[in-house]
Amino acid sequence: MPRLSQWLLVATVASTGCGQTAPPVSEFAAQRQRMVERQLKDRGIKDERVLAAMGKVPREAFVPPESRAASYEDGPLPIGYGQTISQPYIVAFMTEQLRPKPNDRVLEIGTGSGYQAAILAELVSEIYSVEIVEPLAKNAEATLQRLGYKNVHVKIGNGYKGWPDAAPFDAIIVTCAPEKVPQPLIDQLKDGGRVVIPVGERFAQQLYLLEKKNGQMKESVTLPVRFVPMVREATERVIDDH
Ligand code: SAH
């Protein structure tokens, strides 16, 4: 239990901050717990391991300084290069759908800030994450290293092709939206494996859960979502929009 003097110190620091200043660490921790209660549990996220991971990973470490104060708001946030870090509820929902198990090896397409990878890193054995925008990949890798995640491997490349050298995977999570499910991802999934993927047109897609059973794919639609499109060619990538 913190002593009273520590509580007072926290309260003073928090109340002297002006609107745009990011709150101190303890205030972020309190906001994180509120996010878990109101945005996740109240909306039906039940997996205790997923809730614990969402309550542990500091989302503020993955958000650019100018948006840090909004780290636990109920929405996506810009991470530069025209990309976004997803709303906490969507991260938790997709992670729960993936049914992550401690020994799983998971492929992620669209590293972005690295936040979703960090959540998974708390829950499975190894994450292989592919990002097409080089500076985002480098930045995510640095953040993950700084926070001590050693089980996330980041590659710069076109995630449409998956990561053949590290395949097969127990689960695949895609956080950018193709118009059709890329066949290489299905090929790189183990039997019994799960894929969570938004599919559809620009900024209006359905989130699918795909399961491979005896070589056959079973699909179900779970939620309407809005993800950035999956870029098909490296030449289409936005390198600098600052
Ligand atoms: N999971 C991320 C959010 C991802 S936003 C997080 O937790 O922050 C979607 C990301 O997909 C963007 O960073 C975008 O650059 C990336 N992306 C788009 N097309 C891609 C492709 N073909 N291969 C790999 N990454 C891609």
CSV table of N, CA and C in Angstrom, one decimal, residues 160 178-186 195 197 199 208 210:
chain,number,residue,atom,x,y,z
A,160,TYR,N,1.2,-9.1,-47.1
A,160,TYR,CA,0.3,-10.0,-48.0
A,160,TYR,C,1.0,-11.3,-48.2
A,178,PRO,N,-7.3,-6.2,-46.2
A,178,PRO,CA,-7.3,-6.5,-47.7
A,178,PRO,C,-8.7,-6.6,-48.2
A,179,GLU,N,-8.9,-6.6,-49.5
A,179,GLU,CA,-10.2,-6.8,-50.1
A,179,GLU,C,-10.6,-8.3,-50.1
A,180,LYS,N,-9.5,-9.1,-50.1
A,180,LYS,CA,-9.8,-10.6,-50.0
A,180,LYS,C,-8.7,-11.2,-49.1
A,181,VAL,N,-9.0,-12.3,-48.5
A,181,VAL,CA,-8.0,-12.9,-47.6
A,181,VAL,C,-6.8,-13.4,-48.4
A,182,PRO,N,-5.6,-12.9,-48.1
A,182,PRO,CA,-4.4,-13.4,-48.9
A,182,PRO,C,-4.2,-14.9,-48.7
A,183,GLN,N,-4.1,-15.6,-49.8
A,183,GLN,CA,-3.9,-17.0,-49.8
A,183,GLN,C,-2.6,-17.4,-49.0
A,184,PRO,N,-1.5,-16.7,-49.2
A,184,PRO,CA,-0.3,-17.1,-48.4
A,184,PRO,C,-0.5,-17.2,-46.9
A,185,LEU,N,-1.4,-16.4,-46.4
A,185,LEU,CA,-1.7,-16.4,-44.9
A,185,LEU,C,-2.4,-17.7,-44.6
A,186,ILE,N,-3.3,-18.1,-45.4
A,186,ILE,CA,-4.0,-19.4,-45.2
A,186,ILE,C,-3.0,-20.6,-45.3
A,195,VAL,N,-7.5,-17.3,-37.7
A,195,VAL,CA,-7.1,-16.1,-38.3
A,195,VAL,C,-8.2,-15.0,-38.0
A,197,ILE,N,-9.2,-11.3,-39.1
A,197,ILE,CA,-8.8,-10.4,-40.2
A,197,ILE,C,-10.0,-9.5,-40.7
A,199,VAL,N,-11.9,-7.7,-43.6
A,199,VAL,CA,-11.9,-7.9,-45.0
A,199,VAL,C,-13.0,-6.9,-45.6
A,208,TYR,N,-13.5,-10.9,-39.7
A,208,TYR,CA,-13.8,-12.3,-39.9
A,208,TYR,C,-13.0,-13.1,-38.9
A,210,LEU,N,-11.5,-16.9,-39.1
A,210,LEU,CA,-11.4,-18.0,-39.9
A,210,LEU,C,-10.7,-19.1,-39.1
